[in-house]
Coordinates of C-alpha atoms in Angstrom, one line a residue:
Chain A
X12 CA 205.6 -63.7 54.2
X13 CA 204.8 -66.9 56.1
X14 CA 205.3 -67.6 59.7
X15 CA 206.9 -70.7 61.2
X16 CA 206.4 -72.6 64.5
X17 CA 209.5 -70.7 65.7
X18 CA 207.8 -67.4 65.0
X19 CA 204.8 -68.5 66.9
X20 CA 207.0 -69.5 69.9
X21 CA 208.6 -66.0 69.8
X22 CA 205.2 -64.2 69.7
X23 CA 203.8 -66.5 72.5
X24 CA 206.8 -65.5 74.6
X25 CA 206.1 -61.8 74.0
X26 CA 202.4 -62.3 74.8
X27 CA 203.2 -64.3 78.0
X28 CA 201.4 -67.4 76.7
X29 CA 202.6 -71.0 77.0
X30 CA 201.4 -73.1 74.1
X31 CA 201.4 -76.9 73.8
X32 CA 203.0 -78.4 70.7
X33 CA 199.6 -79.1 69.3
X34 CA 198.5 -75.5 69.9
X35 CA 201.7 -74.2 68.2
X36 CA 201.0 -76.3 65.1
X37 CA 197.3 -75.2 65.1
X38 CA 198.1 -71.5 65.5
X39 CA 200.9 -71.5 62.9
X40 CA 198.4 -72.8 60.3
X41 CA 195.6 -70.5 61.3
X42 CA 197.7 -67.4 61.7
X43 CA 199.3 -68.0 58.3
X44 CA 195.8 -68.3 56.8
X45 CA 194.7 -65.1 58.4
X46 CA 197.8 -63.2 57.5
X47 CA 197.7 -64.4 54.0
X48 CA 194.2 -63.1 53.8
X49 CA 195.4 -59.8 55.3
X50 CA 197.9 -59.4 52.5
X51 CA 195.0 -58.4 50.2
X52 CA 195.5 -54.9 51.8
X53 CA 198.7 -54.6 49.8
X54 CA 196.5 -54.4 46.6
X55 CA 195.8 -50.8 47.8
X56 CA 198.3 -48.0 47.4
X57 CA 198.1 -46.1 50.7
X58 CA 201.2 -43.9 50.3
X59 CA 199.2 -40.7 50.4
X60 CA 196.6 -41.9 53.0
X61 CA 196.7 -40.7 56.6
X62 CA 196.1 -43.4 59.1
X63 CA 192.9 -43.2 61.2
X64 CA 194.0 -42.5 64.7
X65 CA 190.6 -41.7 66.1
X66 CA 187.3 -42.0 64.2
X67 CA 185.9 -38.9 65.9
X68 CA 189.0 -36.7 65.7
X69 CA 188.8 -36.0 69.4
X70 CA 192.2 -34.7 70.6
X71 CA 193.9 -33.7 73.8
X72 CA 191.2 -34.9 76.3
X73 CA 192.5 -33.6 79.6
X74 CA 191.1 -33.2 83.0
X75 CA 192.3 -30.8 85.6
X76 CA 195.4 -32.0 87.4
X77 CA 193.8 -32.3 90.8
X78 CA 194.2 -34.9 93.4
X79 CA 191.2 -37.2 93.9
X80 CA 190.5 -39.9 96.5
X81 CA 192.0 -43.2 95.6
X82 CA 190.1 -46.5 95.8
X83 CA 189.7 -47.7 99.3
X84 CA 192.0 -50.6 100.2
X85 CA 189.2 -53.1 100.9
X86 CA 187.9 -52.6 97.3
X87 CA 191.4 -52.9 95.8
X88 CA 191.9 -56.2 97.6
X89 CA 188.4 -57.5 97.1
X90 CA 189.5 -59.6 94.0
X91 CA 193.1 -60.1 94.9
X92 CA 194.0 -63.8 94.6
X93 CA 196.6 -63.5 97.4
X94 CA 197.0 -60.8 99.9
X95 CA 198.8 -60.0 103.1
X96 CA 198.9 -56.9 105.4
X97 CA 196.8 -54.8 103.0
X98 CA 199.1 -55.7 100.1
X99 CA 198.8 -58.0 97.1
X100 CA 201.3 -60.9 97.3
X101 CA 203.2 -62.2 94.3
X102 CA 206.1 -64.6 93.9
X103 CA 209.5 -63.1 94.7
X104 CA 211.1 -61.2 91.9
X105 CA 214.7 -61.3 93.4
X106 CA 216.4 -64.3 94.8
Chain B
X4 CA 150.5 -60.9 80.0
X5 CA 153.8 -61.6 78.4
X6 CA 157.0 -59.6 78.0
X7 CA 156.6 -60.5 74.3
X8 CA 153.4 -58.6 73.8
X9 CA 153.7 -55.2 75.3
X10 CA 155.6 -52.1 74.3
X11 CA 157.3 -50.0 77.0
X12 CA 154.7 -47.3 76.7
X13 CA 151.9 -49.9 77.2
X14 CA 153.7 -51.3 80.3
X15 CA 154.0 -47.8 81.8
X16 CA 150.4 -47.1 81.2
X17 CA 149.4 -50.3 83.0
X18 CA 151.8 -49.5 85.9
X19 CA 150.2 -46.1 86.2
X20 CA 146.7 -47.5 86.1
X21 CA 147.7 -50.1 88.8
X22 CA 146.8 -52.9 86.5
X23 CA 150.3 -54.2 86.8
X24 CA 153.1 -54.0 89.4
X25 CA 156.9 -54.1 88.9
X26 CA 156.9 -57.3 91.0
X27 CA 154.5 -58.8 88.4
X28 CA 156.9 -57.8 85.6
X29 CA 159.9 -59.3 87.4
X30 CA 158.0 -62.5 88.3
X31 CA 156.9 -62.8 84.7
X32 CA 160.6 -62.5 83.6
X33 CA 161.9 -65.1 86.1
X34 CA 159.0 -67.4 85.3
X35 CA 159.9 -67.3 81.7
X36 CA 163.5 -67.8 82.5
X37 CA 162.6 -70.9 84.6
X38 CA 160.6 -72.2 81.7
X39 CA 163.0 -71.6 78.7
X40 CA 166.5 -71.2 80.1
X41 CA 167.3 -74.9 80.2
X42 CA 167.0 -74.8 76.4
X43 CA 168.3 -71.3 75.5
X44 CA 171.1 -70.8 78.1
X45 CA 171.2 -67.1 77.6
X46 CA 172.2 -66.2 81.2
X47 CA 175.5 -66.8 83.0
X48 CA 174.4 -65.3 86.4
X49 CA 170.9 -64.5 87.8
X50 CA 170.4 -61.8 90.4
X51 CA 166.9 -62.8 91.5
X52 CA 167.0 -61.8 95.2
X53 CA 168.2 -58.3 94.6
X54 CA 165.9 -57.9 91.5
X55 CA 162.8 -58.8 93.6
X56 CA 163.9 -56.4 96.4
X57 CA 164.3 -53.7 93.8
X58 CA 160.9 -54.4 92.4
X59 CA 159.4 -54.1 95.8
X60 CA 161.0 -50.7 96.3
X61 CA 159.7 -49.5 92.9
X62 CA 156.2 -50.8 93.7
X63 CA 156.3 -48.6 96.8
X64 CA 157.3 -45.7 94.7
X65 CA 154.3 -46.4 92.4
X66 CA 152.1 -45.5 95.3
X67 CA 153.5 -42.0 95.5
X68 CA 153.7 -39.1 93.1
X69 CA 157.5 -39.3 92.8
X70 CA 158.6 -38.8 89.2
X71 CA 159.5 -42.1 87.4
X72 CA 162.5 -43.0 85.4
X73 CA 162.4 -43.5 81.7
X74 CA 162.7 -47.3 82.0
X75 CA 160.8 -47.6 85.3
X76 CA 160.3 -51.2 86.4
X77 CA 161.5 -52.8 83.2
X78 CA 163.4 -56.0 83.7
X79 CA 166.7 -56.0 81.8
X80 CA 169.7 -58.3 81.3
X81 CA 173.2 -57.1 80.8
X82 CA 176.0 -58.5 78.8
X83 CA 178.6 -60.0 81.0
X84 CA 181.4 -57.8 79.9
X85 CA 179.7 -54.7 81.5
X86 CA 180.7 -54.4 85.1
X87 CA 178.1 -54.5 87.8
X88 CA 179.1 -53.8 91.4
X89 CA 178.6 -56.8 93.6
X90 CA 177.3 -58.9 90.7
X91 CA 179.8 -61.4 89.2
X92 CA 181.2 -60.2 85.8
X93 CA 183.0 -62.9 83.9
X94 CA 183.3 -61.9 80.2
X95 CA 182.4 -65.6 79.8
X96 CA 186.1 -66.4 80.6
X97 CA 187.5 -68.8 83.1
X98 CA 190.0 -66.0 83.8
X99 CA 187.3 -63.8 85.4
X100 CA 185.1 -66.6 86.7
X101 CA 185.4 -65.3 90.2
X102 CA 185.4 -61.5 89.5
X103 CA 183.3 -59.3 91.7
X104 CA 183.4 -55.8 90.3
X105 CA 184.0 -52.9 92.7
X106 CA 182.0 -50.3 90.7
X107 CA 179.1 -50.0 88.2
X108 CA 179.7 -49.2 84.5
X109 CA 178.4 -45.8 83.5
X110 CA 175.6 -47.5 81.5
X111 CA 174.6 -49.5 84.5
X112 CA 174.5 -46.4 86.7
X113 CA 172.3 -44.8 84.0
X114 CA 170.0 -47.8 83.9
X115 CA 169.6 -47.6 87.6
X116 CA 168.8 -43.9 87.4
X117 CA 166.2 -44.8 84.8
X118 CA 164.9 -47.3 87.3
X119 CA 165.2 -50.5 85.2
X120 CA 165.6 -53.7 87.2
X121 CA 168.6 -55.9 86.5
X122 CA 167.7 -59.6 86.1
X123 CA 171.2 -60.9 85.5
X124 CA 174.2 -61.2 83.3
X125 CA 174.2 -62.6 79.8
X126 CA 176.3 -65.1 78.0
X127 CA 178.7 -64.1 75.2
X128 CA 181.8 -65.1 73.3
X129 CA 184.8 -65.0 75.7
X130 CA 185.9 -61.3 75.9
X131 CA 183.4 -60.6 73.1
X132 CA 185.6 -62.4 70.6
X133 CA 183.5 -64.4 68.3
X134 CA 180.5 -64.4 66.0
X135 CA 178.5 -67.4 67.4
X136 CA 178.6 -67.6 71.2
X137 CA 180.4 -70.9 70.9
X138 CA 183.5 -69.3 72.4
X139 CA 181.9 -68.8 75.8
X140 CA 184.0 -70.8 78.2
X141 CA 180.9 -71.8 80.2
X142 CA 178.4 -73.1 77.6
X143 CA 177.0 -71.9 74.3
X144 CA 173.8 -70.0 74.1
X145 CA 171.3 -71.5 71.6
X146 CA 169.1 -69.7 69.0
X147 CA 165.5 -69.6 70.3
X148 CA 164.3 -70.1 66.7
X149 CA 166.1 -73.4 66.4
X150 CA 168.1 -74.8 69.3
X151 CA 170.6 -76.5 67.0
X152 CA 171.6 -73.2 65.6
X153 CA 173.9 -70.4 67.0
X154 CA 172.3 -67.2 68.2
X155 CA 175.2 -65.2 66.7
X156 CA 177.9 -63.4 68.7
X157 CA 179.3 -62.0 70.6
X158 CA 176.1 -60.6 72.3
X159 CA 174.3 -63.9 71.6
X160 CA 173.0 -64.2 75.1
X161 CA 171.6 -60.6 75.0
X162 CA 169.8 -61.3 71.7
X163 CA 168.6 -64.8 72.6
X164 CA 167.2 -63.5 76.0
X165 CA 165.0 -60.9 74.2
X166 CA 163.9 -63.3 71.5
X167 CA 162.9 -65.9 74.2
X168 CA 161.1 -63.3 76.3
X169 CA 163.6 -63.8 79.1
X170 CA 164.2 -60.0 79.5
X171 CA 162.3 -57.0 78.5
X172 CA 165.4 -55.5 76.9
X173 CA 169.1 -56.2 77.2
X174 CA 172.4 -54.4 76.7
X175 CA 175.0 -55.8 74.3
X176 CA 178.4 -54.5 73.0
X177 CA 179.4 -54.2 69.4
X178 CA 183.0 -54.2 68.1
X179 CA 182.6 -55.6 64.6
X180 CA 178.9 -56.4 64.6
X181 CA 178.3 -58.0 67.9
X182 CA 175.0 -56.4 68.6
X183 CA 173.6 -56.3 65.1
X184 CA 174.5 -59.8 63.9
X185 CA 173.0 -61.7 66.8
X186 CA 169.9 -59.4 66.7
X187 CA 169.6 -60.4 63.0
X188 CA 170.0 -64.1 63.8
X189 CA 167.5 -64.0 66.6
X190 CA 164.9 -61.8 65.0
X191 CA 165.1 -58.8 67.4
X192 CA 166.1 -55.2 67.1
X193 CA 169.8 -54.3 67.8
X194 CA 171.3 -50.8 67.7
X195 CA 175.0 -50.0 67.6
X196 CA 175.3 -46.3 68.4
X197 CA 177.9 -43.9 66.9
X198 CA 181.3 -44.5 68.5
X199 CA 181.5 -42.3 71.5
X200 CA 177.8 -41.7 72.0
X201 CA 177.5 -44.2 74.9
X202 CA 180.2 -44.3 77.6
X203 CA 182.5 -47.3 77.5
X204 CA 183.5 -46.8 81.2
X205 CA 183.1 -50.2 82.8
X206 CA 182.9 -52.1 79.6
X207 CA 185.8 -54.6 79.7
X208 CA 187.8 -53.4 76.7
X209 CA 188.3 -55.6 73.7
X210 CA 189.2 -53.2 70.8
X211 CA 188.9 -49.8 72.3
X212 CA 188.6 -47.8 69.1
X213 CA 185.6 -49.9 68.0
X214 CA 183.7 -51.1 71.1
X215 CA 180.3 -49.5 71.7
X216 CA 177.5 -50.5 74.0
X217 CA 173.9 -50.5 72.7
X218 CA 170.4 -51.9 73.3
X219 CA 168.7 -55.0 72.1
X220 CA 164.9 -54.8 72.2
X221 CA 161.8 -56.3 70.6
X222 CA 160.9 -53.2 68.7
X223 CA 162.3 -49.9 67.5
X224 CA 160.4 -47.7 69.9
X225 CA 161.8 -49.5 72.9
X226 CA 165.3 -49.2 71.4
X227 CA 164.8 -45.4 71.2
X228 CA 163.9 -45.3 74.9
X229 CA 166.9 -47.4 76.0
X230 CA 169.2 -45.3 73.9
X231 CA 167.8 -42.1 75.4
X232 CA 168.6 -43.5 78.9
X233 CA 172.2 -44.6 78.2
X234 CA 173.5 -42.0 75.7
X235 CA 175.5 -39.0 76.8
X236 CA 178.9 -37.5 77.6
X237 CA 180.9 -39.1 80.4
X238 CA 184.1 -37.6 81.7
X239 CA 185.3 -41.1 82.8
X240 CA 185.7 -42.1 79.2
X241 CA 188.2 -40.1 77.2
X242 CA 186.7 -41.2 73.9
X243 CA 183.2 -40.1 75.0
X244 CA 181.7 -37.5 72.6
X245 CA 180.5 -34.2 74.0
X246 CA 177.5 -33.8 71.8
X247 CA 173.9 -32.7 72.4
X248 CA 171.5 -35.7 72.8
X249 CA 168.4 -35.3 70.7
X250 CA 164.9 -36.6 71.6
X251 CA 165.0 -40.0 70.0
X252 CA 161.5 -40.9 71.0
X253 CA 159.8 -37.9 69.3
X254 CA 161.9 -38.6 66.2
X255 CA 159.7 -41.7 65.6
X256 CA 157.1 -39.8 63.6
X257 CA 156.7 -42.3 60.7
X258 CA 157.6 -39.6 58.1
X259 CA 160.2 -40.7 55.6
X260 CA 158.9 -38.9 52.5
X261 CA 161.7 -37.7 50.4
X262 CA 164.3 -39.8 52.3
X263 CA 167.2 -40.8 50.1
X264 CA 168.5 -44.3 50.6
X265 CA 171.8 -45.6 49.2
X266 CA 172.1 -49.4 48.7
X267 CA 175.7 -50.5 48.3
X268 CA 176.1 -53.0 45.5
X269 CA 178.8 -54.7 47.6
X270 CA 176.2 -55.5 50.3
X271 CA 173.9 -57.5 47.8
X272 CA 176.6 -59.1 45.8
X273 CA 178.7 -62.2 46.0
X274 CA 178.4 -64.2 49.2
X275 CA 175.0 -62.9 50.1
X276 CA 172.4 -65.6 50.4
X277 CA 169.7 -65.0 47.7
X278 CA 166.9 -65.3 50.3
X279 CA 168.5 -62.7 52.4
X280 CA 168.8 -60.4 49.4
X281 CA 165.2 -61.0 48.5
X282 CA 164.0 -59.9 52.0
X283 CA 166.1 -56.8 51.8
X284 CA 164.7 -55.9 48.4
X285 CA 161.2 -56.4 49.7
X286 CA 162.0 -54.1 52.6
X287 CA 163.2 -51.4 50.1
X288 CA 159.8 -51.7 48.4
X289 CA 158.0 -51.0 51.7
X290 CA 160.2 -47.9 52.2
X291 CA 159.5 -46.8 48.7
X292 CA 155.8 -47.1 49.3
X293 CA 156.3 -44.7 52.2
X294 CA 157.9 -42.0 50.0
X295 CA 161.6 -42.9 50.1
X296 CA 163.7 -43.3 47.1
X297 CA 166.8 -45.6 46.7
X298 CA 169.7 -45.9 44.3
X299 CA 172.5 -48.4 44.0
X300 CA 175.7 -46.9 45.4
X301 CA 179.2 -48.2 46.0
X302 CA 181.4 -48.6 49.1
X303 CA 184.4 -49.7 47.0
X304 CA 186.7 -50.7 49.9
X305 CA 184.2 -53.1 51.5
X306 CA 186.2 -56.1 50.4
X307 CA 189.1 -54.9 52.5
X308 CA 187.2 -54.4 55.7
X309 CA 187.4 -57.8 57.3
X310 CA 191.2 -58.0 57.0
X311 CA 191.5 -54.4 58.3
X312 CA 189.2 -55.2 61.2
X313 CA 191.0 -58.4 62.3
X314 CA 194.4 -56.7 62.3
X315 CA 193.2 -53.6 64.2
X316 CA 190.8 -55.4 66.6
X317 CA 193.4 -58.1 67.4
X318 CA 196.2 -55.5 67.9
X319 CA 194.0 -53.6 70.4
X320 CA 192.9 -56.8 72.1
X321 CA 196.5 -58.0 72.6
X322 CA 197.3 -54.7 74.3
X323 CA 194.0 -54.5 76.4
X324 CA 194.3 -58.1 77.5
X325 CA 197.9 -57.6 78.8
X326 CA 196.2 -56.5 82.1
X327 CA 195.0 -60.0 82.8
X328 CA 198.1 -61.3 84.7
X329 CA 196.7 -62.9 87.8
X330 CA 198.0 -60.3 90.1
X331 CA 195.1 -58.0 91.2
X332 CA 192.1 -60.0 90.1
X333 CA 191.0 -63.0 88.2
X334 CA 192.1 -66.6 88.6
X335 CA 195.8 -67.0 89.5
X336 CA 197.6 -70.3 88.4
X337 CA 198.9 -72.4 91.3
X338 CA 202.5 -73.2 92.1
X339 CA 204.3 -70.8 89.7
X340 CA 208.1 -71.0 89.6
X341 CA 208.5 -67.2 89.6
X342 CA 206.6 -64.0 88.8
X343 CA 206.8 -64.4 85.0
X344 CA 205.8 -68.0 85.2
X345 CA 202.8 -66.9 87.2
X346 CA 201.7 -64.5 84.4
X347 CA 202.3 -67.1 81.7
X348 CA 200.5 -70.0 83.6
X349 CA 197.6 -67.8 84.6
X350 CA 197.0 -66.5 81.1
X351 CA 197.5 -69.8 79.4
X352 CA 195.1 -71.5 81.8
X353 CA 192.6 -68.6 81.8
X354 CA 192.2 -67.8 78.1
X355 CA 190.4 -69.9 75.6
X356 CA 191.5 -70.7 72.0
X357 CA 189.9 -67.7 70.2
X358 CA 191.3 -65.2 72.7
X359 CA 194.8 -66.7 72.4
X360 CA 194.5 -66.7 68.7
X361 CA 193.7 -63.0 68.6
X362 CA 196.3 -62.1 71.2
X363 CA 198.9 -63.9 69.0
X364 CA 197.7 -62.2 65.8
X365 CA 197.7 -58.8 67.5
X366 CA 201.1 -59.3 69.2
X367 CA 202.5 -60.3 65.8
X368 CA 200.9 -57.3 64.0
X369 CA 202.3 -54.9 66.5
X370 CA 205.8 -56.5 66.9
X371 CA 209.0 -54.9 65.7
X372 CA 209.4 -55.1 61.9
X373 CA 205.7 -55.9 61.2
X374 CA 204.0 -52.8 62.6
X375 CA 204.1 -50.8 59.4
X376 CA 203.2 -53.8 57.2
X377 CA 200.1 -54.7 59.2
X378 CA 198.9 -52.3 61.9
X379 CA 199.8 -49.0 60.2
X380 CA 198.6 -50.3 56.8
X381 CA 195.3 -51.3 58.3
X382 CA 194.8 -47.9 59.9
X383 CA 195.4 -46.3 56.5
X384 CA 192.8 -48.6 54.8
X385 CA 190.5 -47.8 57.7
X386 CA 190.7 -44.2 56.5
X387 CA 189.7 -45.3 53.0
X388 CA 186.7 -47.2 54.3
X389 CA 185.6 -44.3 56.4
X390 CA 185.9 -42.0 53.3
X391 CA 183.6 -44.4 51.3
X392 CA 180.9 -43.7 53.9
X393 CA 181.5 -40.0 53.8
X394 CA 181.1 -39.9 50.1
X395 CA 177.8 -41.8 50.1
X396 CA 176.4 -39.8 53.0
X397 CA 177.1 -36.6 51.0
X398 CA 174.1 -37.5 48.9
X399 CA 172.1 -40.0 50.9
X400 CA 170.4 -39.9 54.3
X401 CA 170.9 -43.6 55.2
X402 CA 172.6 -46.7 53.8
X403 CA 170.6 -49.9 53.7
X404 CA 171.6 -53.5 53.3
X405 CA 171.4 -56.9 55.0
X406 CA 172.9 -57.2 58.6
X407 CA 174.5 -60.5 57.8
X408 CA 175.2 -62.4 54.6
X409 CA 173.2 -65.4 55.8
X410 CA 170.8 -66.5 58.5
X411 CA 172.1 -68.3 61.6
X412 CA 174.2 -71.5 61.0
X413 CA 174.3 -74.8 62.9
X414 CA 176.3 -75.0 66.1
X415 CA 179.7 -76.5 65.4
X416 CA 179.6 -76.0 61.7
X417 CA 182.3 -73.3 61.5
X418 CA 184.4 -73.7 64.7
X419 CA 187.5 -75.1 63.0
X420 CA 187.5 -72.4 60.4
X421 CA 188.1 -68.9 62.0
X422 CA 188.4 -67.1 58.6
X423 CA 184.9 -68.3 57.5
X424 CA 183.5 -67.3 60.8
X425 CA 185.1 -63.8 60.4
X426 CA 183.5 -63.4 57.0
X427 CA 180.0 -63.6 58.7
X428 CA 180.7 -60.0 59.8
X429 CA 181.4 -58.7 56.3
X430 CA 178.5 -56.2 56.2
X431 CA 178.7 -55.1 59.9
X432 CA 182.5 -54.5 60.1
X433 CA 182.8 -51.6 57.7
X434 CA 180.2 -49.7 59.7
X435 CA 182.2 -50.3 62.9
X436 CA 185.4 -49.2 61.3
X437 CA 183.7 -45.9 60.1
X438 CA 182.3 -45.4 63.6
X439 CA 178.8 -44.6 62.4
X440 CA 175.5 -45.9 63.9
X441 CA 173.4 -48.8 62.5
X442 CA 170.4 -50.8 63.5
X443 CA 169.3 -54.3 62.7
X444 CA 165.5 -54.9 62.4
X445 CA 163.8 -58.1 61.5
X446 CA 162.7 -58.2 57.8
X447 CA 161.4 -61.7 57.4
X448 CA 162.3 -65.4 57.7
X449 CA 164.3 -67.6 55.4
X450 CA 163.9 -71.3 56.0
X451 CA 162.3 -70.5 59.4
X452 CA 165.2 -68.4 60.6
X453 CA 165.1 -64.6 60.9
X454 CA 166.7 -62.2 58.4
X455 CA 168.0 -58.8 59.6
X456 CA 167.7 -55.5 57.7
X457 CA 170.6 -53.1 58.5
X458 CA 170.0 -49.3 58.4
X459 CA 173.1 -47.3 58.7
X460 CA 173.3 -43.5 59.4
X461 CA 175.6 -40.6 59.6
X462 CA 177.6 -40.1 62.7
X463 CA 175.4 -39.0 65.6
X464 CA 172.3 -39.3 63.4
X465 CA 170.7 -42.1 65.4
X466 CA 167.4 -40.1 65.2
X467 CA 167.1 -40.7 61.5
X468 CA 168.2 -44.4 61.7
X469 CA 165.5 -45.0 64.4
X470 CA 162.9 -43.0 62.4
X471 CA 163.5 -45.1 59.2
X472 CA 163.5 -48.4 61.2
X473 CA 160.3 -47.4 63.0
X474 CA 158.5 -46.4 59.8
X475 CA 159.5 -49.8 58.3
X476 CA 158.4 -51.7 61.4
X477 CA 155.1 -50.0 61.6
X478 CA 154.3 -51.1 58.1
X479 CA 155.3 -54.7 58.4
X480 CA 154.6 -57.6 60.7
X481 CA 158.0 -59.2 60.9
X482 CA 158.9 -57.9 64.4
X483 CA 155.8 -59.6 65.8
X484 CA 156.9 -63.1 64.9
X485 CA 158.0 -65.2 67.9
X486 CA 160.0 -68.4 68.2
X487 CA 158.1 -71.4 69.5
X488 CA 159.8 -72.6 72.7

C-alpha cells in the first residue's frame, strides 16, 4: 500500500496541519519509506497474539470521586495568549 | 575541585567537614558553564539567580543539625520537557518558547525535597523526537568529545552537560532510548528505569506508554542515589506502579559471583560496528573475571522492534500533541480567519519537521481503515517482543549488549534520512517496548568516541542492574576518561 500526495493532504487536515507543496512532496516520500519498512511486521502471524495494552498490566486505576480545588484563575490564565475578563479569548465560532 | 572528580559521597563528606559549601559547588558549576557552554550548547535556560539563593539557604542549613536530603547541595540540570514552576519549559519547541509552567513535575518536587539545586533546563530534540539533538528548534547541542559530532538524542543536552562537567547530574527522559543512547555517545552513565517506577506527572507527554524519566550521572553510585530520590508511587500518574522501593545504594556491593548473563546474538550481529562489538566482548571478560557466566541467547523479534516502535510512538504522539492548539498556552499564530484556522496556523508555525512527520505518521496509523493494519498489528508484535525478554529472563539475571550500534556520528550526516536515524535506536527500542530497566555505562573508546555497554534487567530489578554496572565500573577505568574542552 503506498500513499499519495492526496492522502498526505487528507491526513494533514485531520492533524490540523497546513503543509506547503514542498512539505507535501517530502512527507509523501518519507512516510512511504517508513510505512514500507513497517510492512515487515506482516511477516509475523499475530492471529493468536493479544495486543499489549499496558506493559505493567495495571487496570482500573481510580481515585475517590471527591471534589477537589480547581486551579486558581490567575494560574490558568498565566500562559493564555489572549484573555479578557478572566476568560481565554478565541476567534468567533459562530457568525 | 571539579565536578568531574568527586563522587556524591565525597562531596557530602566535604560539606560535612566544612571543606566545601553549596555556594562553592554552584559557583563551580556556573564557572564551568561559562567556560564551556559556548562550545557545547547543552542548556536552553539558566536559573542562576535562584540557584545561588537556594545555595545560600542550604549553606545556612549546613550550620545546623537539621537532617540533610539525599542529594543535598548537588547542582543539577533538568531536561526541558520536565515542567518547573516559574522556570521556562520549552521542549525545545517554538510552540512552547514562552511557556511558564504553573506547577513542578513530581520528579522536580522530589529533587527539591532531596535538596538538590536546579541550575537550568537542558536542550533536547523537539518534544523528545529524535536521536541526535539536531531537532532542537533553538540550536543543536554538540558532543563534548568532538564538537563536530552529535551528542545523541533526545536527552543530548542532559548527557553533554554531565560529560562537560556543566552539572553534577541531570535528568533525562527515555522513550525509545533517549537517556541511554546519548549517555553512550557522551561517555556517561544513563539509566532508564522500569516503566512506572518514576512518576511521569509533569513530563510533557510524547508516547505515554513508553516515556520514562531517569538520571544521567558520571558514575553508577551517583545514579543509584538519584534513582533513590526520584523513584516511587505517585497518585498523580495513573501509570505509576505501586511497588516497594528497595535500597539501591546498599545493593552496590560488588558481588556478582554466579550471576547469569544472556547476550542476545541479535545485539552483536549485522549493523553493529566491529569496534563496538569488541568493547562489549571485553566488558563481558571483565564480568567473567568477577564470577559471572554468560551465554549467547536470542531475542528473535528484535528485527521488528524499530517498525513497531515508530508506529506506536508516533500514534501516541499524534494524540498527545493534539493539545497544542494555541488556545490555553504556547504561541498563537496571528490573524487567523477563524478558530480552526487558528489551530492549523499555530500548529504549522509552532512544530518543526520531525514533529510534523511523526504526527502525520501517527494520524495515518490511527485513521479509519488503517488502525488494524498498523496500530493494532504493532501492539501485537509488542507482545511478542515482551515475551522474548520474559523467556530469556526465566534463565538469566541480566541481558547485556551494546547501547547503540555505533559511536556518535557527525552533525548533519543523517538529517535527510529519518529511517537511518531511527535505526540508531535498534538496541534500545526493544527494551523500551518491554518496559524493563536498562543502564548504559562507558566501556571504552572507538576512534576517540565513547562506547556504551547496556545492562538490561527484569522489571523493577534496578538493584541488580545497578549492582552489575557498579561491579563492572569498579574494575575498569573507562568512566574516568574525560573529554578535553
